[in-house]
Amino acid sequence: RKEVEQDPGPFNVPEGATVAFNCTYSNSASQSFFWYRQDCRKEPKLLMSVYSSGNEDGRFTAQLNRASQYISLLIRDSKLSDSATYLCLPSGGSYIPTFGRGTSLIVHP
Amino acid sequence: DTAVSQTPKYLVTQMGNDKSIKCEQNLGHDTMYWYKQDSKKFLKIMFSYNNKELIINETVPNRFSPKSPDKAHLNLHINSLELGDSAVYFCASSQDRLGAGRETQYFGPGTRLLVL
């Protein structure tokens, strides 16, 4: 099993849709998680940090399932500007950052 | 007021050449990183320095050598460039290393390296 796995997608959704994708991790010692967003040909930027069971920030909700070792990102009311690649980064099991491959989201009109 | 800056932004060079990429952060962070993102978009850690000390060196060919003259700078020198080195190289910084608390990473804009 890879350390961090993400469905590469692309997830192709219409504006206004709700979309969710998961990130599974193998290191059970991971305590906190980060979702980064990367726009095409740009640098990754932090979207959300998750330090307990989950986090909510506006239209974005992250939920952690420790038993099954995955974290999900839910985006409600998708906007065109949400089109990007979403990268998952677990933390706590190792100080070596291991990003997931990323999930590509395309929001169309 | 760029937080993490890299130069150059684009680098086109011939196989066998030696090149350097520079990175500077003005955030006062203790930890800096170099990542390689290949054509498949996989963002892979190469090196990390914490307070000028090398703490991560991930199976990178020894043609790649990082140098941290001070906490605010982390440069990457590449000898004898090969075709497979073509990628986007990102520098990043964080206050603490991963797992130590203030671990949010701030990335530079990337350096697009093309080896011909």
PDB file of N, CA, C and O in Angstrom, chain B residues 29-89:
ATOM      1  N   HIS B  29      11.166  31.718   8.789  1.00  0.00           N
ATOM      2  CA  HIS B  29      10.983  30.299   9.063  1.00  0.00           C
ATOM      3  C   HIS B  29      12.315  29.587   9.298  1.00  0.00           C
ATOM      4  O   HIS B  29      13.362  30.007   8.799  1.00  0.00           O
ATOM      5  N   ASP B  30      12.219  28.478  10.064  1.00  0.00           N
ATOM      6  CA  ASP B  30      13.430  27.700  10.367  1.00  0.00           C
ATOM      7  C   ASP B  30      13.670  26.562   9.375  1.00  0.00           C
ATOM      8  O   ASP B  30      14.771  26.030   9.318  1.00  0.00           O
ATOM      9  N   THR B  31      12.622  26.146   8.669  1.00  0.00           N
ATOM     10  CA  THR B  31      12.730  24.962   7.816  1.00  0.00           C
ATOM     11  C   THR B  31      12.476  25.323   6.358  1.00  0.00           C
ATOM     12  O   THR B  31      11.548  26.053   6.047  1.00  0.00           O
ATOM     13  N   MET B  32      13.326  24.776   5.497  1.00  0.00           N
ATOM     14  CA  MET B  32      13.155  24.986   4.062  1.00  0.00           C
ATOM     15  C   MET B  32      13.252  23.658   3.329  1.00  0.00           C
ATOM     16  O   MET B  32      13.879  22.706   3.821  1.00  0.00           O
ATOM     17  N   TYR B  33      12.619  23.606   2.171  1.00  0.00           N
ATOM     18  CA  TYR B  33      12.512  22.350   1.409  1.00  0.00           C
ATOM     19  C   TYR B  33      12.760  22.597  -0.078  1.00  0.00           C
ATOM     20  O   TYR B  33      12.503  23.681  -0.591  1.00  0.00           O
ATOM     21  N   TRP B  34      13.203  21.518  -0.737  1.00  0.00           N
ATOM     22  CA  TRP B  34      13.161  21.461  -2.193  1.00  0.00           C
ATOM     23  C   TRP B  34      12.320  20.270  -2.603  1.00  0.00           C
ATOM     24  O   TRP B  34      12.501  19.165  -2.095  1.00  0.00           O
ATOM     25  N   TYR B  35      11.397  20.530  -3.525  1.00  0.00           N
ATOM     26  CA  TYR B  35      10.557  19.496  -4.102  1.00  0.00           C
ATOM     27  C   TYR B  35      10.773  19.451  -5.609  1.00  0.00           C
ATOM     28  O   TYR B  35      11.060  20.459  -6.240  1.00  0.00           O
ATOM     29  N   LYS B  36      10.541  18.261  -6.176  1.00  0.00           N
ATOM     30  CA  LYS B  36      10.526  18.100  -7.625  1.00  0.00           C
ATOM     31  C   LYS B  36       9.126  17.655  -8.029  1.00  0.00           C
ATOM     32  O   LYS B  36       8.566  16.735  -7.419  1.00  0.00           O
ATOM     33  N   GLN B  37       8.561  18.329  -9.024  1.00  0.00           N
ATOM     34  CA  GLN B  37       7.261  17.916  -9.550  1.00  0.00           C
ATOM     35  C   GLN B  37       7.451  17.570 -11.022  1.00  0.00           C
ATOM     36  O   GLN B  37       7.740  18.437 -11.841  1.00  0.00           O
ATOM     37  N   ASP B  38       7.269  16.288 -11.325  1.00  0.00           N
ATOM     38  CA  ASP B  38       7.542  15.828 -12.680  1.00  0.00           C
ATOM     39  C   ASP B  38       6.319  15.997 -13.574  1.00  0.00           C
ATOM     40  O   ASP B  38       5.316  16.569 -13.169  1.00  0.00           O
ATOM     41  N   SER B  39       6.424  15.457 -14.762  1.00  0.00           N
ATOM     42  CA  SER B  39       5.353  15.646 -15.749  1.00  0.00           C
ATOM     43  C   SER B  39       4.055  14.982 -15.318  1.00  0.00           C
ATOM     44  O   SER B  39       2.980  15.344 -15.784  1.00  0.00           O
ATOM     45  N   LYS B  40       4.141  14.009 -14.419  1.00  0.00           N
ATOM     46  CA  LYS B  40       2.937  13.361 -13.907  1.00  0.00           C
ATOM     47  C   LYS B  40       2.385  14.089 -12.689  1.00  0.00           C
ATOM     48  O   LYS B  40       1.481  13.610 -12.028  1.00  0.00           O
ATOM     49  N   LYS B  41       2.949  15.236 -12.395  1.00  0.00           N
ATOM     50  CA  LYS B  41       2.460  16.140 -11.346  1.00  0.00           C
ATOM     51  C   LYS B  41       2.701  15.646  -9.925  1.00  0.00           C
ATOM     52  O   LYS B  41       2.146  16.194  -8.984  1.00  0.00           O
ATOM     53  N   PHE B  42       3.514  14.596  -9.782  1.00  0.00           N
ATOM     54  CA  PHE B  42       3.771  14.088  -8.443  1.00  0.00           C
ATOM     55  C   PHE B  42       4.779  14.989  -7.744  1.00  0.00           C
ATOM     56  O   PHE B  42       5.895  15.182  -8.231  1.00  0.00           O
ATOM     57  N   LEU B  43       4.416  15.534  -6.593  1.00  0.00           N
ATOM     58  CA  LEU B  43       5.258  16.453  -5.836  1.00  0.00           C
ATOM     59  C   LEU B  43       6.092  15.646  -4.847  1.00  0.00           C
ATOM     60  O   LEU B  43       5.578  15.118  -3.858  1.00  0.00           O
ATOM     61  N   LYS B  44       7.390  15.563  -5.106  1.00  0.00           N
ATOM     62  CA  LYS B  44       8.232  14.681  -4.305  1.00  0.00           C
ATOM     63  C   LYS B  44       9.308  15.468  -3.573  1.00  0.00           C
ATOM     64  O   LYS B  44      10.030  16.260  -4.171  1.00  0.00           O
ATOM     65  N   ILE B  45       9.434  15.208  -2.265  1.00  0.00           N
ATOM     66  CA  ILE B  45      10.435  15.886  -1.472  1.00  0.00           C
ATOM     67  C   ILE B  45      11.836  15.430  -1.895  1.00  0.00           C
ATOM     68  O   ILE B  45      12.068  14.251  -2.167  1.00  0.00           O
ATOM     69  N   MET B  46      12.748  16.391  -1.961  1.00  0.00           N
ATOM     70  CA  MET B  46      14.138  16.060  -2.269  1.00  0.00           C
ATOM     71  C   MET B  46      14.995  16.283  -1.026  1.00  0.00           C
ATOM     72  O   MET B  46      15.698  15.402  -0.563  1.00  0.00           O
ATOM     73  N   PHE B  47      14.976  17.508  -0.529  1.00  0.00           N
ATOM     74  CA  PHE B  47      15.817  17.885   0.604  1.00  0.00           C
ATOM     75  C   PHE B  47      15.019  18.774   1.554  1.00  0.00           C
ATOM     76  O   PHE B  47      14.077  19.445   1.158  1.00  0.00           O
ATOM     77  N   SER B  48      15.495  18.782   2.815  1.00  0.00           N
ATOM     78  CA  SER B  48      14.974  19.765   3.753  1.00  0.00           C
ATOM     79  C   SER B  48      16.084  20.164   4.716  1.00  0.00           C
ATOM     80  O   SER B  48      16.912  19.330   5.112  1.00  0.00           O
ATOM     81  N   TYR B  49      16.091  21.442   5.045  1.00  0.00           N
ATOM     82  CA  TYR B  49      17.021  21.980   6.020  1.00  0.00           C
ATOM     83  C   TYR B  49      16.220  22.570   7.169  1.00  0.00           C
ATOM     84  O   TYR B  49      15.185  23.206   6.959  1.00  0.00           O
ATOM     85  N   ASN B  50      16.725  22.371   8.373  1.00  0.00           N
ATOM     86  CA  ASN B  50      16.147  22.998   9.544  1.00  0.00           C
ATOM     87  C   ASN B  50      17.271  23.749  10.250  1.00  0.00           C
ATOM     88  O   ASN B  50      18.257  23.122  10.671  1.00  0.00           O
ATOM     89  N   ASN B  51      17.128  25.043  10.342  1.00  0.00           N
ATOM     90  CA  ASN B  51      18.192  25.858  10.940  1.00  0.00           C
ATOM     91  C   ASN B  51      19.565  25.564  10.317  1.00  0.00           C
ATOM     92  O   ASN B  51      20.548  25.337  11.036  1.00  0.00           O
ATOM     93  N   LYS B  52      19.579  25.531   9.021  1.00  0.00           N
ATOM     94  CA  LYS B  52      20.796  25.339   8.227  1.00  0.00           C
ATOM     95  C   LYS B  52      21.360  23.922   8.276  1.00  0.00           C
ATOM     96  O   LYS B  52      22.418  23.666   7.719  1.00  0.00           O
ATOM     97  N   GLU B  53      20.665  23.025   8.956  1.00  0.00           N
ATOM     98  CA  GLU B  53      21.145  21.635   8.991  1.00  0.00           C
ATOM     99  C   GLU B  53      20.300  20.761   8.094  1.00  0.00           C
ATOM    100  O   GLU B  53      19.066  20.833   8.139  1.00  0.00           O
ATOM    101  N   LEU B  54      20.944  19.896   7.329  1.00  0.00           N
ATOM    102  CA  LEU B  54      20.230  18.994   6.431  1.00  0.00           C
ATOM    103  C   LEU B  54      19.521  17.934   7.263  1.00  0.00           C
ATOM    104  O   LEU B  54      20.153  17.198   8.021  1.00  0.00           O
ATOM    105  N   ILE B  55      18.188  17.855   7.129  1.00  0.00           N
ATOM    106  CA  ILE B  55      17.441  16.862   7.891  1.00  0.00           C
ATOM    107  C   ILE B  55      16.743  15.841   7.002  1.00  0.00           C
ATOM    108  O   ILE B  55      16.320  14.798   7.472  1.00  0.00           O
ATOM    109  N   ILE B  56      16.578  16.151   5.744  1.00  0.00           N
ATOM    110  CA  ILE B  56      15.967  15.206   4.808  1.00  0.00           C
ATOM    111  C   ILE B  56      16.802  15.183   3.542  1.00  0.00           C
ATOM    112  O   ILE B  56      17.127  16.220   2.973  1.00  0.00           O
ATOM    113  N   ASN B  57      17.139  13.985   3.105  1.00  0.00           N
ATOM    114  CA  ASN B  57      17.870  13.795   1.858  1.00  0.00           C
ATOM    115  C   ASN B  57      17.311  12.522   1.243  1.00  0.00           C
ATOM    116  O   ASN B  57      17.696  11.420   1.620  1.00  0.00           O
ATOM    117  N   GLU B  58      16.370  12.699   0.335  1.00  0.00           N
ATOM    118  CA  GLU B  58      15.560  11.567  -0.125  1.00  0.00           C
ATOM    119  C   GLU B  58      16.048  11.003  -1.441  1.00  0.00           C
ATOM    120  O   GLU B  58      15.702  11.510  -2.503  1.00  0.00           O
ATOM    121  N   THR B  59      16.805   9.982  -1.401  1.00  0.00           N
ATOM    122  CA  THR B  59      17.220   9.204  -2.586  1.00  0.00           C
ATOM    123  C   THR B  59      17.366  10.062  -3.831  1.00  0.00           C
ATOM    124  O   THR B  59      16.799   9.774  -4.879  1.00  0.00           O
ATOM    125  N   VAL B  60      18.101  11.121  -3.680  1.00  0.00           N
ATOM    126  CA  VAL B  60      18.330  12.008  -4.805  1.00  0.00           C
ATOM    127  C   VAL B  60      19.744  11.755  -5.329  1.00  0.00           C
ATOM    128  O   VAL B  60      20.668  11.603  -4.521  1.00  0.00           O
ATOM    129  N   PRO B  61      19.932  11.699  -6.653  1.00  0.00           N
ATOM    130  CA  PRO B  61      21.295  11.504  -7.161  1.00  0.00           C
ATOM    131  C   PRO B  61      22.254  12.552  -6.605  1.00  0.00           C
ATOM    132  O   PRO B  61      21.864  13.711  -6.396  1.00  0.00           O
ATOM    133  N   ASN B  62      23.486  12.162  -6.378  1.00  0.00           N
ATOM    134  CA  ASN B  62      24.412  13.122  -5.770  1.00  0.00           C
ATOM    135  C   ASN B  62      24.843  14.214  -6.736  1.00  0.00           C
ATOM    136  O   ASN B  62      25.684  15.053  -6.384  1.00  0.00           O
ATOM    137  N   ARG B  63      24.288  14.219  -7.945  1.00  0.00           N
ATOM    138  CA  ARG B  63      24.475  15.371  -8.844  1.00  0.00           C
ATOM    139  C   ARG B  63      23.734  16.588  -8.292  1.00  0.00           C
ATOM    140  O   ARG B  63      23.997  17.721  -8.699  1.00  0.00           O
ATOM    141  N   PHE B  64      22.779  16.336  -7.394  1.00  0.00           N
ATOM    142  CA  PHE B  64      22.013  17.419  -6.782  1.00  0.00           C
ATOM    143  C   PHE B  64      22.639  17.753  -5.429  1.00  0.00           C
ATOM    144  O   PHE B  64      22.787  16.869  -4.577  1.00  0.00           O
ATOM    145  N   SER B  65      22.970  19.007  -5.238  1.00  0.00           N
ATOM    146  CA  SER B  65      23.545  19.389  -3.945  1.00  0.00           C
ATOM    147  C   SER B  65      22.887  20.667  -3.445  1.00  0.00           C
ATOM    148  O   SER B  65      22.961  21.711  -4.100  1.00  0.00           O
ATOM    149  N   PRO B  66      22.241  20.562  -2.281  1.00  0.00           N
ATOM    150  CA  PRO B  66      21.645  21.759  -1.692  1.00  0.00           C
ATOM    151  C   PRO B  66      22.689  22.506  -0.869  1.00  0.00           C
ATOM    152  O   PRO B  66      23.649  21.911  -0.387  1.00  0.00           O
ATOM    153  N   LYS B  67      22.456  23.814  -0.729  1.00  0.00           N
ATOM    154  CA  LYS B  67      23.333  24.602   0.138  1.00  0.00           C
ATOM    155  C   LYS B  67      22.484  25.644   0.842  1.00  0.00           C
ATOM    156  O   LYS B  67      21.710  26.355   0.201  1.00  0.00           O
ATOM    157  N   SER B  68      22.679  25.731   2.149  1.00  0.00           N
ATOM    158  CA  SER B  68      21.922  26.710   2.924  1.00  0.00           C
ATOM    159  C   SER B  68      22.891  27.657   3.617  1.00  0.00           C
ATOM    160  O   SER B  68      23.359  27.353   4.715  1.00  0.00           O
ATOM    161  N   PRO B  69      23.204  28.778   3.006  1.00  0.00           N
ATOM    162  CA  PRO B  69      24.169  29.715   3.622  1.00  0.00           C
ATOM    163  C   PRO B  69      23.634  30.345   4.908  1.00  0.00           C
ATOM    164  O   PRO B  69      24.412  30.702   5.793  1.00  0.00           O
ATOM    165  N   ASP B  70      22.321  30.478   5.001  1.00  0.00           N
ATOM    166  CA  ASP B  70      21.677  30.968   6.218  1.00  0.00           C
ATOM    167  C   ASP B  70      20.232  30.491   6.212  1.00  0.00           C
ATOM    168  O   ASP B  70      19.783  29.901   5.232  1.00  0.00           O
ATOM    169  N   LYS B  71      19.510  30.768   7.299  1.00  0.00           N
ATOM    170  CA  LYS B  71      18.157  30.218   7.445  1.00  0.00           C
ATOM    171  C   LYS B  71      17.202  30.699   6.365  1.00  0.00           C
ATOM    172  O   LYS B  71      16.216  30.055   6.066  1.00  0.00           O
ATOM    173  N   ALA B  72      17.491  31.839   5.785  1.00  0.00           N
ATOM    174  CA  ALA B  72      16.569  32.430   4.814  1.00  0.00           C
ATOM    175  C   ALA B  72      16.807  31.969   3.385  1.00  0.00           C
ATOM    176  O   ALA B  72      16.025  32.282   2.491  1.00  0.00           O
ATOM    177  N   HIS B  73      17.884  31.220   3.169  1.00  0.00           N
ATOM    178  CA  HIS B  73      18.244  30.826   1.807  1.00  0.00           C
ATOM    179  C   HIS B  73      18.516  29.337   1.708  1.00  0.00           C
ATOM    180  O   HIS B  73      19.144  28.750   2.584  1.00  0.00           O
ATOM    181  N   LEU B  74      18.007  28.763   0.622  1.00  0.00           N
ATOM    182  CA  LEU B  74      18.316  27.366   0.320  1.00  0.00           C
ATOM    183  C   LEU B  74      18.451  27.252  -1.189  1.00  0.00           C
ATOM    184  O   LEU B  74      17.487  27.422  -1.920  1.00  0.00           O
ATOM    185  N   ASN B  75      19.677  27.008  -1.627  1.00  0.00           N
ATOM    186  CA  ASN B  75      19.959  26.932  -3.052  1.00  0.00           C
ATOM    187  C   ASN B  75      20.122  25.478  -3.465  1.00  0.00           C
ATOM    188  O   ASN B  75      20.442  24.610  -2.650  1.00  0.00           O
ATOM    189  N   LEU B  76      19.899  25.242  -4.748  1.00  0.00           N
ATOM    190  CA  LEU B  76      20.020  23.883  -5.286  1.00  0.00           C
ATOM    191  C   LEU B  76      20.936  23.931  -6.487  1.00  0.00           C
ATOM    192  O   LEU B  76      20.674  24.652  -7.458  1.00  0.00           O
ATOM    193  N   HIS B  77      22.011  23.162  -6.411  1.00  0.00           N
ATOM    194  CA  HIS B  77      22.950  23.099  -7.525  1.00  0.00           C
ATOM    195  C   HIS B  77      22.839  21.729  -8.172  1.00  0.00           C
ATOM    196  O   HIS B  77      22.780  20.705  -7.470  1.00  0.00           O
ATOM    197  N   ILE B  78      22.791  21.708  -9.488  1.00  0.00           N
ATOM    198  CA  ILE B  78      22.658  20.446 -10.217  1.00  0.00           C
ATOM    199  C   ILE B  78      23.806  20.323 -11.197  1.00  0.00           C
ATOM    200  O   ILE B  78      23.995  21.185 -12.069  1.00  0.00           O
ATOM    201  N   ASN B  79      24.572  19.256 -11.047  1.00  0.00           N
ATOM    202  CA  ASN B  79      25.698  18.989 -11.957  1.00  0.00           C
ATOM    203  C   ASN B  79      25.274  18.035 -13.062  1.00  0.00           C
ATOM    204  O   ASN B  79      24.366  17.204 -12.892  1.00  0.00           O
ATOM    205  N   SER B  80      25.939  18.159 -14.194  1.00  0.00           N
ATOM    206  CA  SER B  80      25.770  17.187 -15.296  1.00  0.00           C
ATOM    207  C   SER B  80      24.297  16.892 -15.570  1.00  0.00           C
ATOM    208  O   SER B  80      23.833  15.750 -15.465  1.00  0.00           O
ATOM    209  N   LEU B  81      23.569  17.905 -15.909  1.00  0.00           N
ATOM    210  CA  LEU B  81      22.130  17.773 -16.095  1.00  0.00           C
ATOM    211  C   LEU B  81      21.785  16.691 -17.105  1.00  0.00           C
ATOM    212  O   LEU B  81      22.458  16.516 -18.126  1.00  0.00           O
ATOM    213  N   GLU B  82      20.704  15.961 -16.795  1.00  0.00           N
ATOM    214  CA  GLU B  82      20.205  14.897 -17.662  1.00  0.00           C
ATOM    215  C   GLU B  82      18.780  15.229 -18.103  1.00  0.00           C
ATOM    216  O   GLU B  82      18.094  16.030 -17.461  1.00  0.00           O
ATOM    217  N   LEU B  83      18.352  14.553 -19.169  1.00  0.00           N
ATOM    218  CA  LEU B  83      17.004  14.804 -19.688  1.00  0.00           C
ATOM    219  C   LEU B  83      15.944  14.591 -18.611  1.00  0.00           C
ATOM    220  O   LEU B  83      14.978  15.354 -18.504  1.00  0.00           O
ATOM    221  N   GLY B  84      16.144  13.575 -17.790  1.00  0.00           N
ATOM    222  CA  GLY B  84      15.165  13.236 -16.753  1.00  0.00           C
ATOM    223  C   GLY B  84      15.077  14.245 -15.628  1.00  0.00           C
ATOM    224  O   GLY B  84      14.194  14.157 -14.770  1.00  0.00           O
ATOM    225  N   ASP B  85      15.976  15.213 -15.631  1.00  0.00           N
ATOM    226  CA  ASP B  85      15.918  16.265 -14.610  1.00  0.00           C
ATOM    227  C   ASP B  85      14.877  17.326 -14.965  1.00  0.00           C
ATOM    228  O   ASP B  85      14.548  18.166 -14.125  1.00  0.00           O
ATOM    229  N   SER B  86      14.377  17.279 -16.176  1.00  0.00           N
ATOM    230  CA  SER B  86      13.358  18.250 -16.592  1.00  0.00           C
ATOM    231  C   SER B  86      12.128  18.090 -15.702  1.00  0.00           C
ATOM    232  O   SER B  86      11.558  17.000 -15.597  1.00  0.00           O
ATOM    233  N   ALA B  87      11.745  19.179 -15.077  1.00  0.00           N
ATOM    234  CA  ALA B  87      10.631  19.157 -14.115  1.00  0.00           C
ATOM    235  C   ALA B  87      10.444  20.571 -13.607  1.00  0.00           C
ATOM    236  O   ALA B  87      11.176  21.486 -13.990  1.00  0.00           O
ATOM    237  N   VAL B  88       9.453  20.704 -12.706  1.00  0.00           N
ATOM    238  CA  VAL B  88       9.314  21.963 -11.979  1.00  0.00           C
ATOM    239  C   VAL B  88       9.865  21.736 -10.583  1.00  0.00           C
ATOM    240  O   VAL B  88       9.518  20.749  -9.920  1.00  0.00           O
ATOM    241  N   TYR B  89      10.733  22.609 -10.138  1.00  0.00           N
ATOM    242  CA  TYR B  89      11.337  22.511  -8.818  1.00  0.00           C
ATOM    243  C   TYR B  89      10.746  23.600  -7.941  1.00  0.00           C
ATOM    244  O   TYR B  89      10.803  24.787  -8.273  1.00  0.00           O
TER     245      TYR B  89
END
